[in-house]
Amino acid sequence: MVLTGGAVEDPAHRAATSAKLTRLADAGTRVVLCGRPPLPDNEAVVATLAFDNRGGGRRLTEHLLALGHRRIGYVAGPSERTTTRHRLEGHLEAMRAAGLVGDGAGAGTYPPGGYAERLVVHGPYDRRSGYDATVELLRREPEVTAVVAANDTVALGASAAIRDRGLRIPEDVSVAGFDDLPFSVDAVPALTTVRLPLFEAGARAGRLAMGKEAPPPGGIATIPAELMVRGSTAPPRGR
């Protein structure tokens, strides 16, 4: 059995999931986690394939910083999801390294009042959330020059909100997503994003679950994320 998707960060949920997996393992099921964080001290899991969401989020923001962006808004996913937290942590690591966010996520040189409180908006992983959150970001900080979206679907909504304000992508505002879903390359302009090898990871998880591949050392393998630079990101105006 392969269990996929980000986990909910709730102790009761984790305990219930762990207990369920233990029952499955006791019944002879080989359990593999794919795209989820490891479950500590759970011997029921044969292997965990964890995506490098944190590293991907960091590299995406480093790309925008290298282009010259400093006013970067972030449309995050649901706050209770591990995927949301890891991607946002990577983004904040890059902002902190650039001196734009202080040691705590809420303190920094830009914007006044705390970066996380002003330029990070949470919502569901869907297009409508991307639209509404970007409208809110632009209301809070009209001088935003780039928006990082929690995933590619959210990025579509963000792009629509930017265009509805009469702004151009990427001339006025750059937009970036995450996941490299199939439509990303067909968006106009094509979407800069982070590619997660979903098909390859799923196939490997299947082989592990069927016993056709040996588990990785320690039972955990980190699947790297790849930055895909396309037309939706460019240096800010005047750069």
GROMACS .gro file of C-alpha atoms in nm:
model
  239
    1MET     CA    1   0.000   0.000   0.000
    2VAL     CA    2   0.126   0.349  -0.092
    3LEU     CA    3   0.007   0.646   0.117
    4THR     CA    4   0.052   0.980  -0.062
    5GLY     CA    5  -0.002   1.350   0.003
    6GLY     CA    6   0.108   1.593   0.271
    7ALA     CA    7   0.021   1.515   0.631
    8VAL     CA    8  -0.200   1.716   0.866
    9GLU     CA    9   0.003   1.862   1.151
   10ASP     CA   10  -0.219   1.748   1.435
   11PRO     CA   11  -0.106   1.504   1.707
   12ALA     CA   12  -0.440   1.321   1.714
   13HIS     CA   13  -0.437   1.282   1.335
   14ARG     CA   14  -0.080   1.152   1.336
   15ALA     CA   15  -0.159   0.903   1.613
   16ALA     CA   16  -0.466   0.777   1.428
   17THR     CA   17  -0.271   0.740   1.103
   18SER     CA   18   0.011   0.557   1.277
   19ALA     CA   19  -0.232   0.317   1.445
   20LYS     CA   20  -0.406   0.246   1.113
   21LEU     CA   21  -0.078   0.174   0.939
   22THR     CA   22   0.027  -0.059   1.218
   23ARG     CA   23  -0.294  -0.258   1.176
   24LEU     CA   24  -0.235  -0.282   0.801
   25ALA     CA   25   0.123  -0.400   0.854
   26ASP     CA   26   0.006  -0.659   1.107
   27ALA     CA   27  -0.229  -0.790   0.838
   28GLY     CA   28   0.065  -0.835   0.601
   29THR     CA   29   0.043  -0.509   0.402
   30ARG     CA   30   0.369  -0.342   0.295
   31VAL     CA   31   0.324   0.029   0.365
   32VAL     CA   32   0.518   0.300   0.178
   33LEU     CA   33   0.477   0.674   0.241
   34CYS     CA   34   0.519   0.891  -0.069
   35GLY     CA   35   0.530   1.270  -0.049
   36ARG     CA   36   0.471   1.260   0.325
   37PRO     CA   37   0.707   1.318   0.618
   38PRO     CA   38   0.831   1.009   0.806
   39LEU     CA   39   0.629   0.876   1.096
   40PRO     CA   40   0.871   0.853   1.389
   41ASP     CA   41   0.901   0.518   1.563
   42ASN     CA   42   0.656   0.344   1.332
   43GLU     CA   43   0.794   0.008   1.223
   44ALA     CA   44   0.489  -0.056   1.004
   45VAL     CA   45   0.630   0.166   0.727
   46VAL     CA   46   0.866  -0.011   0.484
   47ALA     CA   47   0.998   0.314   0.337
   48THR     CA   48   0.929   0.688   0.315
   49LEU     CA   49   0.986   0.891  -0.001
   50ALA     CA   50   0.984   1.255   0.112
   51PHE     CA   51   0.985   1.544  -0.136
   52ASP     CA   52   1.233   1.824  -0.073
   53ASN     CA   53   0.964   2.091  -0.042
   54ARG     CA   54   1.180   2.306   0.182
   55GLY     CA   55   1.475   2.305  -0.058
   56GLY     CA   56   1.248   2.369  -0.356
   57GLY     CA   57   1.086   2.666  -0.183
   58ARG     CA   58   1.426   2.809  -0.100
   59ARG     CA   59   1.560   2.775  -0.454
   60LEU     CA   60   1.248   2.933  -0.602
   61THR     CA   61   1.281   3.241  -0.382
   62GLU     CA   62   1.657   3.257  -0.441
   63HIS     CA   63   1.577   3.275  -0.814
   64LEU     CA   64   1.351   3.576  -0.758
   65LEU     CA   65   1.606   3.744  -0.533
   66ALA     CA   66   1.877   3.693  -0.796
   67LEU     CA   67   1.653   3.871  -1.047
   68GLY     CA   68   1.640   4.169  -0.812
   69HIS     CA   69   1.304   4.123  -0.640
   70ARG     CA   70   1.277   4.233  -0.277
   71ARG     CA   71   0.902   4.291  -0.236
   72ILE     CA   72   0.785   3.931  -0.265
   73GLY     CA   73   0.438   3.819  -0.158
   74TYR     CA   74   0.367   3.456  -0.068
   75VAL     CA   75   0.035   3.276  -0.114
   76ALA     CA   76   0.063   2.975   0.117
   77GLY     CA   77  -0.152   2.665   0.144
   78PRO     CA   78  -0.353   2.550   0.449
   79SER     CA   79  -0.154   2.623   0.764
   80GLU     CA   80  -0.212   2.274   0.909
   81ARG     CA   81  -0.037   2.090   0.623
   82THR     CA   82   0.327   1.982   0.643
   83THR     CA   83   0.373   2.063   0.273
   84THR     CA   84   0.262   2.421   0.341
   85ARG     CA   85   0.502   2.459   0.631
   86HIS     CA   86   0.804   2.315   0.453
   87ARG     CA   87   0.760   2.524   0.138
   88LEU     CA   88   0.707   2.840   0.341
   89GLU     CA   89   1.010   2.761   0.558
   90GLY     CA   90   1.225   2.733   0.246
   91HIS     CA   91   1.095   3.068   0.121
   92LEU     CA   92   1.166   3.235   0.456
   93GLU     CA   93   1.515   3.082   0.471
   94ALA     CA   94   1.600   3.252   0.142
   95MET     CA   95   1.447   3.583   0.253
   96ARG     CA   96   1.635   3.563   0.583
   97ALA     CA   97   1.965   3.493   0.407
   98ALA     CA   98   1.905   3.802   0.194
   99GLY     CA   99   1.855   4.014   0.507
  100LEU     CA  100   1.488   4.077   0.431
  101VAL     CA  101   1.346   3.876   0.721
  102GLY     CA  102   1.483   3.867   1.075
  103ASP     CA  103   1.558   3.562   1.288
  104GLY     CA  104   1.188   3.521   1.355
  105ALA     CA  105   0.946   3.496   1.062
  106GLY     CA  106   0.758   3.800   1.188
  107ALA     CA  107   1.053   4.039   1.214
  108GLY     CA  108   1.265   4.184   0.940
  109THR     CA  109   1.373   4.488   0.744
  110TYR     CA  110   1.082   4.461   0.499
  111PRO     CA  111   0.800   4.527   0.534
  112PRO     CA  112   0.756   4.720   0.860
  113GLY     CA  113   0.538   4.529   1.102
  114GLY     CA  114   0.666   4.184   1.013
  115TYR     CA  115   0.697   3.994   0.689
  116ALA     CA  116   0.481   3.695   0.782
  117GLU     CA  117   0.197   3.913   0.911
  118ARG     CA  118   0.189   4.135   0.604
  119LEU     CA  119   0.302   3.942   0.297
  120VAL     CA  120   0.206   3.580   0.367
  121VAL     CA  121  -0.159   3.479   0.313
  122HIS     CA  122  -0.286   3.124   0.375
  123GLY     CA  123  -0.568   2.948   0.195
  124PRO     CA  124  -0.675   2.621   0.027
  125TYR     CA  125  -0.475   2.470  -0.258
  126ASP     CA  126  -0.712   2.594  -0.530
  127ARG     CA  127  -0.741   2.864  -0.794
  128ARG     CA  128  -0.998   3.074  -0.608
  129SER     CA  129  -0.773   3.093  -0.305
  130GLY     CA  130  -0.486   3.212  -0.524
  131TYR     CA  131  -0.705   3.486  -0.668
  132ASP     CA  132  -0.844   3.608  -0.335
  133ALA     CA  133  -0.509   3.590  -0.154
  134THR     CA  134  -0.333   3.786  -0.427
  135VAL     CA  135  -0.601   4.055  -0.417
  136GLU     CA  136  -0.534   4.079  -0.042
  137LEU     CA  137  -0.156   4.088  -0.093
  138LEU     CA  138  -0.183   4.371  -0.344
  139ARG     CA  139  -0.416   4.559  -0.108
  140ARG     CA  140  -0.164   4.528   0.176
  141GLU     CA  141   0.140   4.605  -0.038
  142PRO     CA  142   0.072   4.758  -0.383
  143GLU     CA  143   0.447   4.768  -0.454
  144VAL     CA  144   0.484   4.387  -0.458
  145THR     CA  145   0.694   4.288  -0.761
  146ALA     CA  146   0.666   3.908  -0.732
  147VAL     CA  147   0.417   3.654  -0.598
  148VAL     CA  148   0.514   3.299  -0.500
  149ALA     CA  149   0.218   3.061  -0.500
  150ALA     CA  150   0.181   2.746  -0.290
  151ASN     CA  151   0.128   2.536  -0.604
  152ASP     CA  152   0.064   2.580  -0.975
  153THR     CA  153  -0.315   2.582  -0.942
  154VAL     CA  154  -0.292   2.862  -0.685
  155ALA     CA  155  -0.054   3.043  -0.923
  156LEU     CA  156  -0.326   3.046  -1.192
  157GLY     CA  157  -0.557   3.231  -0.956
  158ALA     CA  158  -0.278   3.467  -0.857
  159SER     CA  159  -0.209   3.544  -1.224
  160ALA     CA  160  -0.577   3.620  -1.290
  161ALA     CA  161  -0.591   3.860  -0.994
  162ILE     CA  162  -0.280   4.041  -1.117
  163ARG     CA  163  -0.421   4.079  -1.469
  164ASP     CA  164  -0.758   4.197  -1.338
  165ARG     CA  165  -0.575   4.488  -1.176
  166GLY     CA  166  -0.434   4.587  -1.513
  167LEU     CA  167  -0.085   4.456  -1.437
  168ARG     CA  168   0.131   4.251  -1.671
  169ILE     CA  169   0.318   3.926  -1.602
  170PRO     CA  170   0.616   3.937  -1.569
  171GLU     CA  171   0.671   4.304  -1.665
  172ASP     CA  172   0.490   4.439  -1.358
  173VAL     CA  173   0.466   4.136  -1.130
  174SER     CA  174   0.647   3.802  -1.159
  175VAL     CA  175   0.456   3.487  -1.063
  176ALA     CA  176   0.596   3.148  -0.960
  177GLY     CA  177   0.430   2.821  -0.861
  178PHE     CA  178   0.522   2.477  -0.732
  179ASP     CA  179   0.479   2.115  -0.857
  180ASP     CA  180   0.525   2.168  -1.236
  181LEU     CA  181   0.180   2.034  -1.319
  182PRO     CA  182   0.119   1.957  -1.690
  183PHE     CA  183  -0.055   2.288  -1.765
  184SER     CA  184   0.234   2.496  -1.628
  185VAL     CA  185   0.428   2.500  -1.953
  186ASP     CA  186   0.111   2.592  -2.150
  187ALA     CA  187   0.019   2.890  -1.932
  188VAL     CA  188   0.077   3.235  -2.087
  189PRO     CA  189   0.345   3.317  -2.005
  190ALA     CA  190   0.476   2.971  -1.918
  191LEU     CA  191   0.500   2.935  -1.541
  192THR     CA  192   0.824   2.933  -1.348
  193THR     CA  193   0.780   2.657  -1.093
  194VAL     CA  194   0.946   2.378  -0.897
  195ARG     CA  195   0.925   2.031  -1.047
  196LEU     CA  196   0.854   1.738  -0.822
  197PRO     CA  197   0.905   1.402  -0.999
  198LEU     CA  198   0.558   1.277  -0.905
  199PHE     CA  199   0.537   0.998  -1.163
  200GLU     CA  200   0.886   0.869  -1.091
  201ALA     CA  201   0.832   0.880  -0.714
  202GLY     CA  202   0.498   0.702  -0.748
  203ALA     CA  203   0.654   0.428  -0.959
  204ARG     CA  204   0.934   0.381  -0.708
  205ALA     CA  205   0.685   0.371  -0.421
  206GLY     CA  206   0.494   0.100  -0.605
  207ARG     CA  207   0.808  -0.109  -0.649
  208LEU     CA  208   0.890  -0.071  -0.281
  209ALA     CA  209   0.536  -0.166  -0.178
  210MET     CA  210   0.552  -0.480  -0.394
  211GLY     CA  211   0.896  -0.576  -0.266
  212LYS     CA  212   1.059  -0.530  -0.607
  213GLU     CA  213   1.310  -0.273  -0.480
  214ALA     CA  214   1.514  -0.265  -0.160
  215PRO     CA  215   1.424   0.012   0.088
  216PRO     CA  216   1.663   0.310   0.103
  217PRO     CA  217   1.920   0.328   0.386
  218GLY     CA  218   1.741   0.409   0.708
  219GLY     CA  219   1.409   0.362   0.532
  220ILE     CA  220   1.391   0.725   0.417
  221ALA     CA  221   1.480   0.882   0.081
  222THR     CA  222   1.455   1.252   0.001
  223ILE     CA  223   1.333   1.318  -0.353
  224PRO     CA  224   1.500   1.633  -0.491
  225ALA     CA  225   1.304   1.923  -0.638
  226GLU     CA  226   1.411   2.096  -0.961
  227LEU     CA  227   1.369   2.466  -1.040
  228MET     CA  228   1.203   2.522  -1.380
  229VAL     CA  229   1.264   2.880  -1.497
  230ARG     CA  230   1.014   3.001  -1.757
  231GLY     CA  231   0.857   3.322  -1.883
  232SER     CA  232   0.648   3.423  -1.580
  233THR     CA  233   0.947   3.560  -1.388
  234ALA     CA  234   1.176   3.846  -1.489
  235PRO     CA  235   1.369   4.131  -1.321
  236PRO     CA  236   1.143   4.396  -1.166
  237ARG     CA  237   1.082   4.714  -1.362
  238GLY     CA  238   1.368   4.958  -1.346
  239ARG     CA  239   1.618   4.687  -1.267
   0.00000   0.00000   0.00000
